Short mmCIF file of C-alpha atoms in Angstrom, two decimals:
data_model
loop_
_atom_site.label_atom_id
_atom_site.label_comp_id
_atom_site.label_asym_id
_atom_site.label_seq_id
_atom_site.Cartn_x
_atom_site.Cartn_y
_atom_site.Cartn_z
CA UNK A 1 44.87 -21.32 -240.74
CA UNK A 2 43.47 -18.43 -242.60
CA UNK A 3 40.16 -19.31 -241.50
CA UNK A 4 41.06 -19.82 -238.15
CA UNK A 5 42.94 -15.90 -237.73
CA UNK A 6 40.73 -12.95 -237.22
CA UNK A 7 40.80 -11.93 -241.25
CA UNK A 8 38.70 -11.41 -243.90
CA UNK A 9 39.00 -13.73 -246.77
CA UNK A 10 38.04 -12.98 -250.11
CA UNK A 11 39.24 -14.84 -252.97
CA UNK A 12 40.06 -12.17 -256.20
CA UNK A 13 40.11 -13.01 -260.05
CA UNK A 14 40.34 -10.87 -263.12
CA UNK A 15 38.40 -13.53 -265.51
CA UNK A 16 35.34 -12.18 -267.15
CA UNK A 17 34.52 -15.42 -268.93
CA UNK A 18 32.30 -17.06 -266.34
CA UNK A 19 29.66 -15.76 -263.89
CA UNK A 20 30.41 -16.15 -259.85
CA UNK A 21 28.41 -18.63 -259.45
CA UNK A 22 30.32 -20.46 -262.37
CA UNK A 23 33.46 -19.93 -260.47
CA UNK A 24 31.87 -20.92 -257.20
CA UNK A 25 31.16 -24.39 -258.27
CA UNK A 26 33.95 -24.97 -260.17
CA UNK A 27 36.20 -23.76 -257.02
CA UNK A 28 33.89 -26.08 -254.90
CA UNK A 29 34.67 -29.27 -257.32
CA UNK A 30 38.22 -28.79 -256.64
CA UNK A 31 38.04 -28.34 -253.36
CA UNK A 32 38.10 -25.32 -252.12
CA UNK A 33 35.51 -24.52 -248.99
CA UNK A 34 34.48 -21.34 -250.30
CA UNK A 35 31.58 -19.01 -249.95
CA UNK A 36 29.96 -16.89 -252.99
CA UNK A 37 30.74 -13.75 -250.89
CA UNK A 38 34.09 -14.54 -250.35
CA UNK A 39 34.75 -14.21 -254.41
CA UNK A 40 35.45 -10.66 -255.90
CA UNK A 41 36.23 -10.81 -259.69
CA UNK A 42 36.61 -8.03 -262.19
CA UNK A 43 32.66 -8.22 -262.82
CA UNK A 44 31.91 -7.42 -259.63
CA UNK A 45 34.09 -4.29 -259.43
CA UNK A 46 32.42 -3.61 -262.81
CA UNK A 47 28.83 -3.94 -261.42
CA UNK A 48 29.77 -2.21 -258.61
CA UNK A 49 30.67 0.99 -260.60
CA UNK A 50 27.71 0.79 -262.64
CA UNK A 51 25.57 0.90 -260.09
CA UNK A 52 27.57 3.83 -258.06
CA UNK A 53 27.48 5.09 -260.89
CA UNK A 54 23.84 4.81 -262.25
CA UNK A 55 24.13 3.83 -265.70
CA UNK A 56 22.88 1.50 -268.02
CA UNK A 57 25.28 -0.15 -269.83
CA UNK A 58 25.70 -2.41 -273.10
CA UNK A 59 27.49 -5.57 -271.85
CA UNK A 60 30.11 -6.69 -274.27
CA UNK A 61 30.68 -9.92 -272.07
CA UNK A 62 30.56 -13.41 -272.95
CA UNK A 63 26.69 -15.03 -272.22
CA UNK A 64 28.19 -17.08 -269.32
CA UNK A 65 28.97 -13.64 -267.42
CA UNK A 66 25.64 -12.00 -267.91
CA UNK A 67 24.27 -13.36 -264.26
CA UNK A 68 26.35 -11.06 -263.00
CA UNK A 69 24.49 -8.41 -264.44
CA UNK A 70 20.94 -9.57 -263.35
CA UNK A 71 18.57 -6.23 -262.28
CA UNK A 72 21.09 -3.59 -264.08
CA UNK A 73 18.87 -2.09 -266.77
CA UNK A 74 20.84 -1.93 -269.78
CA UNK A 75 17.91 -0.34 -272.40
CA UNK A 76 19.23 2.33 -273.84
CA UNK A 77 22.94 2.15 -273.28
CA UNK A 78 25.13 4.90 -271.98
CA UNK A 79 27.84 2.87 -271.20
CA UNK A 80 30.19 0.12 -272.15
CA UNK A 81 31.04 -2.82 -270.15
CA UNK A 82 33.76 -4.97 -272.10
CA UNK A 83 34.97 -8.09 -271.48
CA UNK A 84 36.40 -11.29 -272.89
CA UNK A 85 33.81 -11.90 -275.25
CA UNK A 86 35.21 -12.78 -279.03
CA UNK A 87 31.46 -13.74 -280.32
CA UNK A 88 30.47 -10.11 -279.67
CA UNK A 89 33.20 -8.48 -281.25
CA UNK A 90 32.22 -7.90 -285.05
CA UNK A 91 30.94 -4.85 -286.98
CA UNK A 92 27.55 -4.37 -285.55
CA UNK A 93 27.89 -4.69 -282.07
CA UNK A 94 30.89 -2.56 -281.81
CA UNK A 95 29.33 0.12 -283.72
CA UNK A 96 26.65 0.00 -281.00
CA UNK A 97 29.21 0.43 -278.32
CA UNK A 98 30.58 3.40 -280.15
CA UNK A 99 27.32 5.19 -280.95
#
């Protein structure tokens, strides 16, 4: 019916553990008739800001997120995107983030 009415449909997350196009196929495998436009997760609003924003950021997110990323320049880091990512918590890399 949603489909049907004169609305926009956008399906929103908050996960940061997969990429969209993760999500969008394993959506699709359950069934859902869904479009990769239609999806808005908490990666997107991140890359959004980041590129509002112009900054090059050091990704603490886990590997399977870092599609989401592709074409942001992150050399030289002046900002911090963080998101479920235990492997990338220890000593070293959050020292980065700080610095």
């Amino acid at each position: 019916r949603l489909r049907g009415a004169p609305l926009t449909v956008r399906f929103v997350t908050n996960t940061t553990k997969e990429s969209k196009r993760d999500l969008l196929e394993r959506l699709t495998r359950l069934g859902f008739d869904i479009a990769e436009h239609e999806i808005f997760t908490s990666l997107t609003a991140a890359r959004n800001l980041l590129e509002q924003q112009q900054v090059r950021p050091l990704l603490l997110v886990d590997d399977k997120a870092l599609p989401d990323f592709t074409g942001i320049g992150t050399d030289n880091p002046n900002a911090v995107v963080v998101g479920l990512a235990p492997e990338h918590f220890h000593y070293e890399m959050m020292n980065k983030a700080f610095r």
